[in-house]
Amino acid sequence: MRIRASVAVVTGALALTALAVPAAQADGGYGDTKVTKVVVDGDNKAALSTSGLKTITVSVTATDGSGILSADPFALQGPDYGYWTTSKPVCKASSHTTSTCTASVKIDPKVDFLSNAMAGTWYVDAWVDARDGDYIWKEKAGSFKLQRASKLTVNAAPEPVKKGKTVTVTGALTRASWDAGKYTGYAAQPVKLQFLKKGAKTYTTLKTVKTDAKGNLKTTVKASVDGYYRYSFAGTPTTPAVNATADFVDVR
């Protein structure tokens, strides 16, 4: 007889707990049912700000010779005892044997008490049933990055500037602090200063600058032609990549 893992269904808000997560069963199953793909929020990355409701979508693709019947709510597990369950998945067949089951969970970092320690790699556990009674239970069927949303600014001055004179480019890299409920500086991070010549289509990297202890950026370049300056951050496992809105400088 099959015994399912104990999973509470969440309707609406995020389920987080500082208590121990219920012990999950080891991977198992019966028959030829297989999980072939797991996608979270389209690119397996989900960035959350300091407040505001965000819906995270989880899609699990599975196959079986008889076709897929249904899936249980997916369990999402992450660092610092992070634990969520999704809504009941809706399964849509793409062929006689294959279906993609999609569910979601709604999260508000402020209301649901996210902590900074929860940023990082999360895993998706999935239970899928086939039409002939086969099934698959797979822990860590897929993974995704839960990230603290980032912001990046830039300001190039003076504007306008004489050709050959110095342009000072300042900015700041900040990211959501779920602990503090606000954006705070991201220190000691490499950020590229890029330039787009007026009329061109591709940015050129001029140099790499590191943020200071408060996330601030400052460097200088020589003015040569009209164009746009921006800072570009490549991201980290806990913080998404971001580009500043470019600042145009008129060179005379």
PDB file of C-alpha atoms in Angstrom, residues 1-246:
ATOM      1  CA  MET A   1       0.000   0.000   0.000  1.00  0.00           C
ATOM      2  CA  ARG A   2       1.295   3.447  -0.859  1.00  0.00           C
ATOM      3  CA  ILE A   3       1.762   5.974   1.908  1.00  0.00           C
ATOM      4  CA  ARG A   4       1.948   9.590   0.843  1.00  0.00           C
ATOM      5  CA  ALA A   5       4.216  12.172   2.430  1.00  0.00           C
ATOM      6  CA  SER A   6       2.327  14.409   4.831  1.00  0.00           C
ATOM      7  CA  VAL A   7       1.816  17.703   3.014  1.00  0.00           C
ATOM      8  CA  ALA A   8      -0.523  20.526   4.012  1.00  0.00           C
ATOM      9  CA  VAL A   9      -2.207  22.348   1.152  1.00  0.00           C
ATOM     10  CA  VAL A  10      -1.858  26.114   1.192  1.00  0.00           C
ATOM     11  CA  THR A  11      -4.540  28.284  -0.341  1.00  0.00           C
ATOM     12  CA  GLY A  12      -3.430  31.874  -0.594  1.00  0.00           C
ATOM     13  CA  ALA A  13      -0.545  33.011   1.587  1.00  0.00           C
ATOM     14  CA  LEU A  14       2.826  31.391   1.993  1.00  0.00           C
ATOM     15  CA  ALA A  15       3.331  28.658   4.560  1.00  0.00           C
ATOM     16  CA  LEU A  16       6.611  29.141   6.387  1.00  0.00           C
ATOM     17  CA  THR A  17       7.643  27.596   9.615  1.00  0.00           C
ATOM     18  CA  ALA A  18      10.535  27.876  12.017  1.00  0.00           C
ATOM     19  CA  LEU A  19       9.700  24.381  13.242  1.00  0.00           C
ATOM     20  CA  ALA A  20      11.214  21.257  11.800  1.00  0.00           C
ATOM     21  CA  VAL A  21       9.839  20.309   8.387  1.00  0.00           C
ATOM     22  CA  PRO A  22       7.990  16.973   8.386  1.00  0.00           C
ATOM     23  CA  ALA A  23      10.309  14.147   7.419  1.00  0.00           C
ATOM     24  CA  ALA A  24       9.942  13.385   3.739  1.00  0.00           C
ATOM     25  CA  GLN A  25       9.916   9.924   2.247  1.00  0.00           C
ATOM     26  CA  ALA A  26      12.826   8.741   0.183  1.00  0.00           C
ATOM     27  CA  ASP A  27      12.408   8.757  -3.590  1.00  0.00           C
ATOM     28  CA  GLY A  28      10.104   6.000  -4.728  1.00  0.00           C
ATOM     29  CA  GLY A  29       7.427   4.947  -7.120  1.00  0.00           C
ATOM     30  CA  TYR A  30       5.828   2.152  -9.073  1.00  0.00           C
ATOM     31  CA  GLY A  31       5.799   1.438 -12.767  1.00  0.00           C
ATOM     32  CA  ASP A  32       7.200   3.622 -15.536  1.00  0.00           C
ATOM     33  CA  THR A  33       6.170   7.081 -14.321  1.00  0.00           C
ATOM     34  CA  LYS A  34       8.991   9.619 -14.563  1.00  0.00           C
ATOM     35  CA  VAL A  35       9.480  13.330 -13.835  1.00  0.00           C
ATOM     36  CA  THR A  36      11.311  14.809 -16.820  1.00  0.00           C
ATOM     37  CA  LYS A  37      11.351  18.544 -16.148  1.00  0.00           C
ATOM     38  CA  VAL A  38      10.740  21.094 -13.393  1.00  0.00           C
ATOM     39  CA  VAL A  39      10.468  24.832 -14.057  1.00  0.00           C
ATOM     40  CA  VAL A  40       9.892  27.525 -11.442  1.00  0.00           C
ATOM     41  CA  ASP A  41       8.815  31.006 -12.551  1.00  0.00           C
ATOM     42  CA  GLY A  42       9.992  30.408 -16.120  1.00  0.00           C
ATOM     43  CA  ASP A  43      13.749  30.502 -15.462  1.00  0.00           C
ATOM     44  CA  ASN A  44      14.159  28.793 -12.079  1.00  0.00           C
ATOM     45  CA  LYS A  45      14.739  32.116 -10.364  1.00  0.00           C
ATOM     46  CA  ALA A  46      12.298  34.032  -8.189  1.00  0.00           C
ATOM     47  CA  ALA A  47      13.190  37.487  -6.868  1.00  0.00           C
ATOM     48  CA  LEU A  48      11.161  39.005  -4.044  1.00  0.00           C
ATOM     49  CA  SER A  49      11.102  42.610  -2.855  1.00  0.00           C
ATOM     50  CA  THR A  50      10.513  43.691   0.752  1.00  0.00           C
ATOM     51  CA  SER A  51       6.713  43.622   0.511  1.00  0.00           C
ATOM     52  CA  GLY A  52       3.875  43.036  -1.896  1.00  0.00           C
ATOM     53  CA  LEU A  53       2.242  39.814  -2.994  1.00  0.00           C
ATOM     54  CA  LYS A  54       4.139  37.724  -5.535  1.00  0.00           C
ATOM     55  CA  THR A  55       2.923  34.546  -7.193  1.00  0.00           C
ATOM     56  CA  ILE A  56       5.515  31.855  -7.848  1.00  0.00           C
ATOM     57  CA  THR A  57       4.532  29.273 -10.458  1.00  0.00           C
ATOM     58  CA  VAL A  58       5.818  25.702 -10.400  1.00  0.00           C
ATOM     59  CA  SER A  59       5.510  23.382 -13.412  1.00  0.00           C
ATOM     60  CA  VAL A  60       6.401  19.690 -13.306  1.00  0.00           C
ATOM     61  CA  THR A  61       6.436  17.636 -16.516  1.00  0.00           C
ATOM     62  CA  ALA A  62       5.988  13.865 -16.157  1.00  0.00           C
ATOM     63  CA  THR A  63       5.523  10.851 -18.437  1.00  0.00           C
ATOM     64  CA  ASP A  64       3.934   7.426 -18.202  1.00  0.00           C
ATOM     65  CA  GLY A  65       2.887   4.929 -20.858  1.00  0.00           C
ATOM     66  CA  SER A  66      -0.748   5.254 -19.799  1.00  0.00           C
ATOM     67  CA  GLY A  67      -0.683   9.035 -19.417  1.00  0.00           C
ATOM     68  CA  ILE A  68      -0.649  11.295 -16.340  1.00  0.00           C
ATOM     69  CA  LEU A  69      -3.709  11.476 -14.092  1.00  0.00           C
ATOM     70  CA  SER A  70      -2.840  14.071 -11.435  1.00  0.00           C
ATOM     71  CA  ALA A  71      -0.248  15.475  -9.058  1.00  0.00           C
ATOM     72  CA  ASP A  72      -0.263  16.327  -5.367  1.00  0.00           C
ATOM     73  CA  PRO A  73       0.565  19.883  -4.222  1.00  0.00           C
ATOM     74  CA  PHE A  74       4.299  20.360  -4.645  1.00  0.00           C
ATOM     75  CA  ALA A  75       6.491  20.831  -1.579  1.00  0.00           C
ATOM     76  CA  LEU A  76       9.183  23.529  -1.780  1.00  0.00           C
ATOM     77  CA  GLN A  77      12.051  23.321   0.702  1.00  0.00           C
ATOM     78  CA  GLY A  78      14.868  25.778   1.256  1.00  0.00           C
ATOM     79  CA  PRO A  79      17.451  27.094   3.705  1.00  0.00           C
ATOM     80  CA  ASP A  80      16.677  28.129   7.285  1.00  0.00           C
ATOM     81  CA  TYR A  81      13.669  25.779   7.584  1.00  0.00           C
ATOM     82  CA  GLY A  82      11.912  27.418   4.658  1.00  0.00           C
ATOM     83  CA  TYR A  83       8.948  25.267   3.625  1.00  0.00           C
ATOM     84  CA  TRP A  84       6.033  25.989   1.308  1.00  0.00           C
ATOM     85  CA  THR A  85       3.324  23.978  -0.370  1.00  0.00           C
ATOM     86  CA  THR A  86       1.644  24.983  -3.599  1.00  0.00           C
ATOM     87  CA  SER A  87      -1.963  24.948  -4.670  1.00  0.00           C
ATOM     88  CA  LYS A  88      -3.388  21.758  -6.211  1.00  0.00           C
ATOM     89  CA  PRO A  89      -1.651  21.320  -9.602  1.00  0.00           C
ATOM     90  CA  VAL A  90      -3.614  21.383 -12.830  1.00  0.00           C
ATOM     91  CA  CYS A  91      -2.242  18.840 -15.320  1.00  0.00           C
ATOM     92  CA  LYS A  92      -2.379  19.501 -19.061  1.00  0.00           C
ATOM     93  CA  ALA A  93      -1.479  16.772 -21.535  1.00  0.00           C
ATOM     94  CA  SER A  94       0.933  17.529 -24.384  1.00  0.00           C
ATOM     95  CA  SER A  95       0.695  13.957 -25.690  1.00  0.00           C
ATOM     96  CA  HIS A  96      -0.836  10.590 -24.793  1.00  0.00           C
ATOM     97  CA  THR A  97       2.037   9.900 -22.386  1.00  0.00           C
ATOM     98  CA  THR A  98       3.178  13.343 -21.194  1.00  0.00           C
ATOM     99  CA  SER A  99       1.587  16.095 -19.111  1.00  0.00           C
ATOM    100  CA  THR A 100       2.762  19.264 -17.417  1.00  0.00           C
ATOM    101  CA  CYS A 101       1.239  19.875 -13.994  1.00  0.00           C
ATOM    102  CA  THR A 102       1.245  23.522 -12.890  1.00  0.00           C
ATOM    103  CA  ALA A 103       0.609  25.023  -9.466  1.00  0.00           C
ATOM    104  CA  SER A 104       1.473  28.198  -7.588  1.00  0.00           C
ATOM    105  CA  VAL A 105       2.079  29.735  -4.187  1.00  0.00           C
ATOM    106  CA  LYS A 106       1.491  33.352  -3.176  1.00  0.00           C
ATOM    107  CA  ILE A 107       4.124  35.068  -1.038  1.00  0.00           C
ATOM    108  CA  ASP A 108       4.393  38.433   0.686  1.00  0.00           C
ATOM    109  CA  PRO A 109       7.872  38.799   2.266  1.00  0.00           C
ATOM    110  CA  LYS A 110       6.555  41.167   4.923  1.00  0.00           C
ATOM    111  CA  VAL A 111       3.417  39.294   5.884  1.00  0.00           C
ATOM    112  CA  ASP A 112       4.986  35.840   5.638  1.00  0.00           C
ATOM    113  CA  PHE A 113       8.104  36.661   7.656  1.00  0.00           C
ATOM    114  CA  LEU A 114      10.838  35.785   5.192  1.00  0.00           C
ATOM    115  CA  SER A 115      14.375  36.001   6.548  1.00  0.00           C
ATOM    116  CA  ASN A 116      17.516  36.837   4.586  1.00  0.00           C
ATOM    117  CA  ALA A 117      18.842  33.376   5.439  1.00  0.00           C
ATOM    118  CA  MET A 118      16.109  31.871   3.247  1.00  0.00           C
ATOM    119  CA  ALA A 119      17.667  33.272   0.066  1.00  0.00           C
ATOM    120  CA  GLY A 120      19.522  30.703  -2.007  1.00  0.00           C
ATOM    121  CA  THR A 121      18.776  27.281  -3.475  1.00  0.00           C
ATOM    122  CA  TRP A 122      15.322  25.773  -2.962  1.00  0.00           C
ATOM    123  CA  TYR A 123      14.122  22.336  -4.045  1.00  0.00           C
ATOM    124  CA  VAL A 124      10.852  21.028  -5.460  1.00  0.00           C
ATOM    125  CA  ASP A 125       9.463  17.684  -4.234  1.00  0.00           C
ATOM    126  CA  ALA A 126       6.847  16.117  -6.500  1.00  0.00           C
ATOM    127  CA  TRP A 127       4.317  13.278  -6.353  1.00  0.00           C
ATOM    128  CA  VAL A 128       2.666  12.411  -9.685  1.00  0.00           C
ATOM    129  CA  ASP A 129       0.070   9.703 -10.368  1.00  0.00           C
ATOM    130  CA  ALA A 130      -0.431   7.936 -13.696  1.00  0.00           C
ATOM    131  CA  ARG A 131      -3.721   6.706 -15.134  1.00  0.00           C
ATOM    132  CA  ASP A 132      -2.854   3.029 -14.678  1.00  0.00           C
ATOM    133  CA  GLY A 133      -2.015   3.307 -10.966  1.00  0.00           C
ATOM    134  CA  ASP A 134       1.701   3.899 -11.428  1.00  0.00           C
ATOM    135  CA  TYR A 135       3.232   6.828  -9.572  1.00  0.00           C
ATOM    136  CA  ILE A 136       6.467   8.656  -8.837  1.00  0.00           C
ATOM    137  CA  TRP A 137       7.542  10.397  -5.631  1.00  0.00           C
ATOM    138  CA  LYS A 138      10.740  12.376  -6.084  1.00  0.00           C
ATOM    139  CA  GLU A 139      12.498  14.588  -3.577  1.00  0.00           C
ATOM    140  CA  LYS A 140      14.535  17.387  -5.136  1.00  0.00           C
ATOM    141  CA  ALA A 141      12.935  16.767  -8.496  1.00  0.00           C
ATOM    142  CA  GLY A 142      14.116  20.256  -9.424  1.00  0.00           C
ATOM    143  CA  SER A 143      15.643  23.370  -7.912  1.00  0.00           C
ATOM    144  CA  PHE A 144      15.436  27.132  -8.175  1.00  0.00           C
ATOM    145  CA  LYS A 145      17.018  30.245  -6.697  1.00  0.00           C
ATOM    146  CA  LEU A 146      14.980  32.331  -4.282  1.00  0.00           C
ATOM    147  CA  GLN A 147      16.576  35.773  -4.501  1.00  0.00           C
ATOM    148  CA  ARG A 148      16.496  39.126  -2.748  1.00  0.00           C
ATOM    149  CA  ALA A 149      15.400  41.671  -5.393  1.00  0.00           C
ATOM    150  CA  SER A 150      18.068  44.180  -6.432  1.00  0.00           C
ATOM    151  CA  LYS A 151      18.224  47.819  -7.538  1.00  0.00           C
ATOM    152  CA  LEU A 152      21.020  49.705  -9.277  1.00  0.00           C
ATOM    153  CA  THR A 153      21.367  53.429  -9.988  1.00  0.00           C
ATOM    154  CA  VAL A 154      23.778  55.566 -11.993  1.00  0.00           C
ATOM    155  CA  ASN A 155      24.528  59.261 -12.359  1.00  0.00           C
ATOM    156  CA  ALA A 156      27.154  60.690 -14.721  1.00  0.00           C
ATOM    157  CA  ALA A 157      28.258  64.317 -14.211  1.00  0.00           C
ATOM    158  CA  PRO A 158      28.805  66.991 -15.259  1.00  0.00           C
ATOM    159  CA  GLU A 159      26.231  67.260 -18.032  1.00  0.00           C
ATOM    160  CA  PRO A 160      27.155  68.600 -20.552  1.00  0.00           C
ATOM    161  CA  VAL A 161      30.928  68.117 -20.422  1.00  0.00           C
ATOM    162  CA  LYS A 162      33.805  69.298 -22.565  1.00  0.00           C
ATOM    163  CA  LYS A 163      35.595  66.710 -24.660  1.00  0.00           C
ATOM    164  CA  GLY A 164      38.590  65.302 -22.832  1.00  0.00           C
ATOM    165  CA  LYS A 165      37.370  66.373 -19.409  1.00  0.00           C
ATOM    166  CA  THR A 166      36.559  64.029 -16.556  1.00  0.00           C
ATOM    167  CA  VAL A 167      33.143  62.464 -16.065  1.00  0.00           C
ATOM    168  CA  THR A 168      32.388  61.216 -12.572  1.00  0.00           C
ATOM    169  CA  VAL A 169      30.027  58.243 -12.496  1.00  0.00           C
ATOM    170  CA  THR A 170      28.319  57.441  -9.209  1.00  0.00           C
ATOM    171  CA  GLY A 171      25.645  54.940  -8.270  1.00  0.00           C
ATOM    172  CA  ALA A 172      24.464  52.449  -5.698  1.00  0.00           C
ATOM    173  CA  LEU A 173      23.684  48.732  -5.599  1.00  0.00           C
ATOM    174  CA  THR A 174      21.022  47.741  -3.081  1.00  0.00           C
ATOM    175  CA  ARG A 175      18.978  44.616  -2.434  1.00  0.00           C
ATOM    176  CA  ALA A 176      15.925  43.681  -0.442  1.00  0.00           C
ATOM    177  CA  SER A 177      16.575  42.950   3.206  1.00  0.00           C
ATOM    178  CA  TRP A 178      13.687  40.764   4.349  1.00  0.00           C
ATOM    179  CA  ASP A 179      14.991  41.088   7.901  1.00  0.00           C
ATOM    180  CA  ALA A 180      14.938  44.891   7.888  1.00  0.00           C
ATOM    181  CA  GLY A 181      11.941  45.348   5.592  1.00  0.00           C
ATOM    182  CA  LYS A 182      13.837  47.739   3.292  1.00  0.00           C
ATOM    183  CA  TYR A 183      16.568  47.849   0.644  1.00  0.00           C
ATOM    184  CA  THR A 184      20.131  47.967   1.966  1.00  0.00           C
ATOM    185  CA  GLY A 185      23.536  48.371   0.333  1.00  0.00           C
ATOM    186  CA  TYR A 186      25.225  45.307  -1.163  1.00  0.00           C
ATOM    187  CA  ALA A 187      28.885  45.641  -0.199  1.00  0.00           C
ATOM    188  CA  ALA A 188      32.065  44.469  -1.975  1.00  0.00           C
ATOM    189  CA  GLN A 189      30.339  43.477  -5.223  1.00  0.00           C
ATOM    190  CA  PRO A 190      31.948  43.820  -8.680  1.00  0.00           C
ATOM    191  CA  VAL A 191      29.880  46.033 -10.976  1.00  0.00           C
ATOM    192  CA  LYS A 192      30.686  46.877 -14.588  1.00  0.00           C
ATOM    193  CA  LEU A 193      30.661  50.458 -15.854  1.00  0.00           C
ATOM    194  CA  GLN A 194      29.386  50.325 -19.422  1.00  0.00           C
ATOM    195  CA  PHE A 195      29.088  52.897 -22.217  1.00  0.00           C
ATOM    196  CA  LEU A 196      26.811  53.066 -25.242  1.00  0.00           C
ATOM    197  CA  LYS A 197      27.916  55.523 -27.920  1.00  0.00           C
ATOM    198  CA  LYS A 198      25.076  57.643 -29.301  1.00  0.00           C
ATOM    199  CA  GLY A 199      23.645  55.838 -32.319  1.00  0.00           C
ATOM    200  CA  ALA A 200      25.236  52.499 -31.409  1.00  0.00           C
ATOM    201  CA  LYS A 201      23.387  49.358 -30.303  1.00  0.00           C
ATOM    202  CA  THR A 202      25.859  47.573 -28.052  1.00  0.00           C
ATOM    203  CA  TYR A 203      27.284  48.569 -24.685  1.00  0.00           C
ATOM    204  CA  THR A 204      31.036  48.403 -24.103  1.00  0.00           C
ATOM    205  CA  THR A 205      32.450  47.646 -20.662  1.00  0.00           C
ATOM    206  CA  LEU A 206      34.882  50.358 -19.614  1.00  0.00           C
ATOM    207  CA  LYS A 207      35.945  49.003 -16.234  1.00  0.00           C
ATOM    208  CA  THR A 208      34.818  47.027 -13.189  1.00  0.00           C
ATOM    209  CA  VAL A 209      34.183  48.855  -9.926  1.00  0.00           C
ATOM    210  CA  LYS A 210      33.510  47.350  -6.487  1.00  0.00           C
ATOM    211  CA  THR A 211      30.794  48.656  -4.226  1.00  0.00           C
ATOM    212  CA  ASP A 212      31.867  50.127  -0.892  1.00  0.00           C
ATOM    213  CA  ALA A 213      30.604  49.079   2.546  1.00  0.00           C
ATOM    214  CA  LYS A 214      27.278  50.833   1.887  1.00  0.00           C
ATOM    215  CA  GLY A 215      26.836  49.575  -1.673  1.00  0.00           C
ATOM    216  CA  ASN A 216      27.918  52.859  -3.270  1.00  0.00           C
ATOM    217  CA  LEU A 217      29.832  53.145  -6.543  1.00  0.00           C
ATOM    218  CA  LYS A 218      32.129  55.886  -7.796  1.00  0.00           C
ATOM    219  CA  THR A 219      34.662  56.128 -10.606  1.00  0.00           C
ATOM    220  CA  THR A 220      35.856  58.516 -13.323  1.00  0.00           C
ATOM    221  CA  VAL A 221      36.358  58.354 -17.092  1.00  0.00           C
ATOM    222  CA  LYS A 222      37.445  60.780 -19.790  1.00  0.00           C
ATOM    223  CA  ALA A 223      34.685  62.219 -21.975  1.00  0.00           C
ATOM    224  CA  SER A 224      35.137  61.523 -25.682  1.00  0.00           C
ATOM    225  CA  VAL A 225      31.768  61.299 -27.455  1.00  0.00           C
ATOM    226  CA  ASP A 226      28.077  61.633 -26.657  1.00  0.00           C
ATOM    227  CA  GLY A 227      26.614  58.529 -25.104  1.00  0.00           C
ATOM    228  CA  TYR A 228      24.989  56.632 -22.266  1.00  0.00           C
ATOM    229  CA  TYR A 229      26.647  55.403 -19.088  1.00  0.00           C
ATOM    230  CA  ARG A 230      25.239  52.623 -16.964  1.00  0.00           C
ATOM    231  CA  TYR A 231      26.302  50.227 -14.240  1.00  0.00           C
ATOM    232  CA  SER A 232      25.648  46.507 -14.754  1.00  0.00           C
ATOM    233  CA  PHE A 233      25.599  43.856 -12.016  1.00  0.00           C
ATOM    234  CA  ALA A 234      25.898  40.175 -12.989  1.00  0.00           C
ATOM    235  CA  GLY A 235      24.102  38.876  -9.897  1.00  0.00           C
ATOM    236  CA  THR A 236      24.868  36.228  -7.281  1.00  0.00           C
ATOM    237  CA  PRO A 237      23.023  33.075  -6.184  1.00  0.00           C
ATOM    238  CA  THR A 238      21.021  35.144  -3.667  1.00  0.00           C
ATOM    239  CA  THR A 239      20.621  38.355  -5.710  1.00  0.00           C
ATOM    240  CA  PRO A 240      19.459  38.778  -9.326  1.00  0.00           C
ATOM    241  CA  ALA A 241      21.352  40.549 -12.080  1.00  0.00           C
ATOM    242  CA  VAL A 242      20.335  44.148 -12.707  1.00  0.00           C
ATOM    243  CA  ASN A 243      21.208  47.045 -15.014  1.00  0.00           C
ATOM    244  CA  ALA A 244      20.880  50.690 -14.046  1.00  0.00           C
ATOM    245  CA  THR A 245      18.772  52.965 -16.218  1.00  0.00           C
ATOM    246  CA  ALA A 246      21.383  54.641 -18.410  1.00  0.00           C
TER     247      ALA A 246
END
